[in-house]
Amino acid sequence: VQLVESGGGLVQPGGSLRLSCAPSERTFSTYTMGWFRQAPGKEREFVAGISGNGDHTRYADSVKGRFAISRDNTKHTLYLEMNSLKAEDTAVYYCAQSLHAFVGLALDEYHVWGQGTQVTVSP
């Protein structure tokens, strides 16, 4: 399985971006998916996750109310809508696929990772 993220870029504080992730397998809809991010000098951290059918989502406290994770299983695509972006949201964002039905927060619960896409929030 390969995961390919897109949609990153440079945006001003308060702006918005939408990230996409397209797995290569057609069994996409059976897997829980997540978004993580890693800022320079920091550990990779959980941002948001969504169950296979989209019924359950989880968010990191730092992005609640600003970010929204969603998926379109007919298009085999995962999304992360990011609004009211802050400088501290600057990081490389990764999508990841889990073998579990629950939406976990830990890195080791996700077994396939994309290459990442850079998001930079700066004036």
PDB file of C-alpha atoms in Angstrom, residues 30-118:
ATOM      1  CA  THR A  30     -12.154  -0.839   5.551  1.00  0.00           C
ATOM      2  CA  TYR A  31      -9.342   0.956   7.339  1.00  0.00           C
ATOM      3  CA  THR A  32      -9.218   3.557  10.051  1.00  0.00           C
ATOM      4  CA  MET A  33      -7.132   6.485   8.817  1.00  0.00           C
ATOM      5  CA  GLY A  34      -5.316   9.243  10.603  1.00  0.00           C
ATOM      6  CA  TRP A  35      -3.415  12.473  10.151  1.00  0.00           C
ATOM      7  CA  PHE A  36      -0.242  13.175  12.113  1.00  0.00           C
ATOM      8  CA  ARG A  37       2.233  16.034  12.012  1.00  0.00           C
ATOM      9  CA  GLN A  38       5.834  16.643  12.914  1.00  0.00           C
ATOM     10  CA  ALA A  39       7.318  20.061  13.513  1.00  0.00           C
ATOM     11  CA  PRO A  40      11.097  20.651  13.397  1.00  0.00           C
ATOM     12  CA  GLY A  41      12.741  19.331  16.522  1.00  0.00           C
ATOM     13  CA  LYS A  42       9.534  17.788  17.841  1.00  0.00           C
ATOM     14  CA  GLU A  43       7.995  14.343  18.033  1.00  0.00           C
ATOM     15  CA  ARG A  44       5.423  13.255  15.480  1.00  0.00           C
ATOM     16  CA  GLU A  45       1.981  13.802  16.987  1.00  0.00           C
ATOM     17  CA  PHE A  46      -1.586  12.738  16.347  1.00  0.00           C
ATOM     18  CA  VAL A  47      -3.822  15.350  14.718  1.00  0.00           C
ATOM     19  CA  ALA A  48      -7.048  13.584  13.735  1.00  0.00           C
ATOM     20  CA  GLY A  49      -8.413  10.134  12.962  1.00  0.00           C
ATOM     21  CA  ILE A  50     -11.490   8.659  11.320  1.00  0.00           C
ATOM     22  CA  SER A  51     -13.014   5.191  11.294  1.00  0.00           C
ATOM     23  CA  GLY A  52     -13.453   3.137   8.147  1.00  0.00           C
ATOM     24  CA  ASN A  53     -17.056   4.168   7.570  1.00  0.00           C
ATOM     25  CA  GLY A  54     -16.512   7.727   8.782  1.00  0.00           C
ATOM     26  CA  ASP A  55     -18.807   7.391  11.793  1.00  0.00           C
ATOM     27  CA  HIS A  56     -16.163   8.036  14.418  1.00  0.00           C
ATOM     28  CA  THR A  57     -13.589  10.819  14.526  1.00  0.00           C
ATOM     29  CA  ARG A  58     -11.033  11.968  17.073  1.00  0.00           C
ATOM     30  CA  TYR A  59      -9.010  15.148  17.282  1.00  0.00           C
ATOM     31  CA  ALA A  60      -6.054  16.449  19.190  1.00  0.00           C
ATOM     32  CA  ASP A  61      -7.092  19.165  21.623  1.00  0.00           C
ATOM     33  CA  SER A  62      -4.868  21.647  19.805  1.00  0.00           C
ATOM     34  CA  VAL A  63      -6.919  21.409  16.585  1.00  0.00           C
ATOM     35  CA  LYS A  64     -10.460  20.816  17.860  1.00  0.00           C
ATOM     36  CA  GLY A  65     -12.894  23.269  16.343  1.00  0.00           C
ATOM     37  CA  ARG A  66     -10.411  24.307  13.634  1.00  0.00           C
ATOM     38  CA  PHE A  67      -9.626  21.104  11.726  1.00  0.00           C
ATOM     39  CA  ALA A  68     -12.017  18.571  10.237  1.00  0.00           C
ATOM     40  CA  ILE A  69     -11.145  15.089   9.027  1.00  0.00           C
ATOM     41  CA  SER A  70     -13.322  13.393   6.459  1.00  0.00           C
ATOM     42  CA  ARG A  71     -13.196  10.683   3.850  1.00  0.00           C
ATOM     43  CA  ASP A  72     -14.854   9.847   0.582  1.00  0.00           C
ATOM     44  CA  ASN A  73     -14.752   6.084   0.242  1.00  0.00           C
ATOM     45  CA  THR A  74     -16.152   6.246  -3.296  1.00  0.00           C
ATOM     46  CA  LYS A  75     -13.107   8.290  -4.300  1.00  0.00           C
ATOM     47  CA  HIS A  76     -10.726   6.431  -1.965  1.00  0.00           C
ATOM     48  CA  THR A  77      -9.571   9.744  -0.529  1.00  0.00           C
ATOM     49  CA  LEU A  78      -8.927  11.086   2.964  1.00  0.00           C
ATOM     50  CA  TYR A  79      -9.119  14.806   3.710  1.00  0.00           C
ATOM     51  CA  LEU A  80      -8.033  17.221   6.407  1.00  0.00           C
ATOM     52  CA  GLU A  81      -9.700  20.625   6.269  1.00  0.00           C
ATOM     53  CA  MET A  82      -7.613  23.098   8.267  1.00  0.00           C
ATOM     54  CA  ASN A  83      -9.050  26.488   9.200  1.00  0.00           C
ATOM     55  CA  SER A  84      -7.898  29.381  11.398  1.00  0.00           C
ATOM     56  CA  LEU A  85      -4.328  28.215  10.927  1.00  0.00           C
ATOM     57  CA  LYS A  86      -1.695  29.332  13.408  1.00  0.00           C
ATOM     58  CA  ALA A  87       2.082  29.513  13.224  1.00  0.00           C
ATOM     59  CA  GLU A  88       2.246  26.540  15.586  1.00  0.00           C
ATOM     60  CA  ASP A  89       0.437  24.406  13.000  1.00  0.00           C
ATOM     61  CA  THR A  90       3.569  24.567  10.834  1.00  0.00           C
ATOM     62  CA  ALA A  91       4.770  20.999  10.321  1.00  0.00           C
ATOM     63  CA  VAL A  92       5.046  18.133   7.897  1.00  0.00           C
ATOM     64  CA  TYR A  93       1.660  16.426   7.809  1.00  0.00           C
ATOM     65  CA  TYR A  94       1.402  12.679   7.282  1.00  0.00           C
ATOM     66  CA  CYS A  95      -1.560  10.465   6.583  1.00  0.00           C
ATOM     67  CA  ALA A  96      -1.485   6.968   8.001  1.00  0.00           C
ATOM     68  CA  GLN A  97      -3.485   3.773   7.821  1.00  0.00           C
ATOM     69  CA  SER A  98      -4.397   1.622  10.801  1.00  0.00           C
ATOM     70  CA  LEU A  99      -5.147  -2.070  11.081  1.00  0.00           C
ATOM     71  CA  HIS A 100      -7.504  -1.412  13.973  1.00  0.00           C
ATOM     72  CA  ALA A 101     -11.217  -0.659  13.864  1.00  0.00           C
ATOM     73  CA  PHE A 102     -10.916   1.900  16.654  1.00  0.00           C
ATOM     74  CA  VAL A 103      -9.451   5.348  16.102  1.00  0.00           C
ATOM     75  CA  GLY A 104      -6.186   5.292  18.005  1.00  0.00           C
ATOM     76  CA  LEU A 105      -3.878   8.156  18.874  1.00  0.00           C
ATOM     77  CA  ALA A 106      -0.582   6.293  19.088  1.00  0.00           C
ATOM     78  CA  LEU A 107       1.912   6.128  16.221  1.00  0.00           C
ATOM     79  CA  ASP A 108       2.407   2.395  16.603  1.00  0.00           C
ATOM     80  CA  GLU A 109      -1.274   1.763  15.938  1.00  0.00           C
ATOM     81  CA  TYR A 110      -0.744   2.899  12.334  1.00  0.00           C
ATOM     82  CA  HIS A 111       1.181   0.633  10.016  1.00  0.00           C
ATOM     83  CA  VAL A 112       1.364   2.455   6.690  1.00  0.00           C
ATOM     84  CA  TRP A 113       2.554   6.046   6.277  1.00  0.00           C
ATOM     85  CA  GLY A 114       2.716   8.570   3.492  1.00  0.00           C
ATOM     86  CA  GLN A 115       5.776  10.647   2.657  1.00  0.00           C
ATOM     87  CA  GLY A 116       4.319  13.807   4.165  1.00  0.00           C
ATOM     88  CA  THR A 117       3.375  17.247   2.898  1.00  0.00           C
ATOM     89  CA  GLN A 118       4.738  20.515   4.270  1.00  0.00           C
TER      90      GLN A 118
END
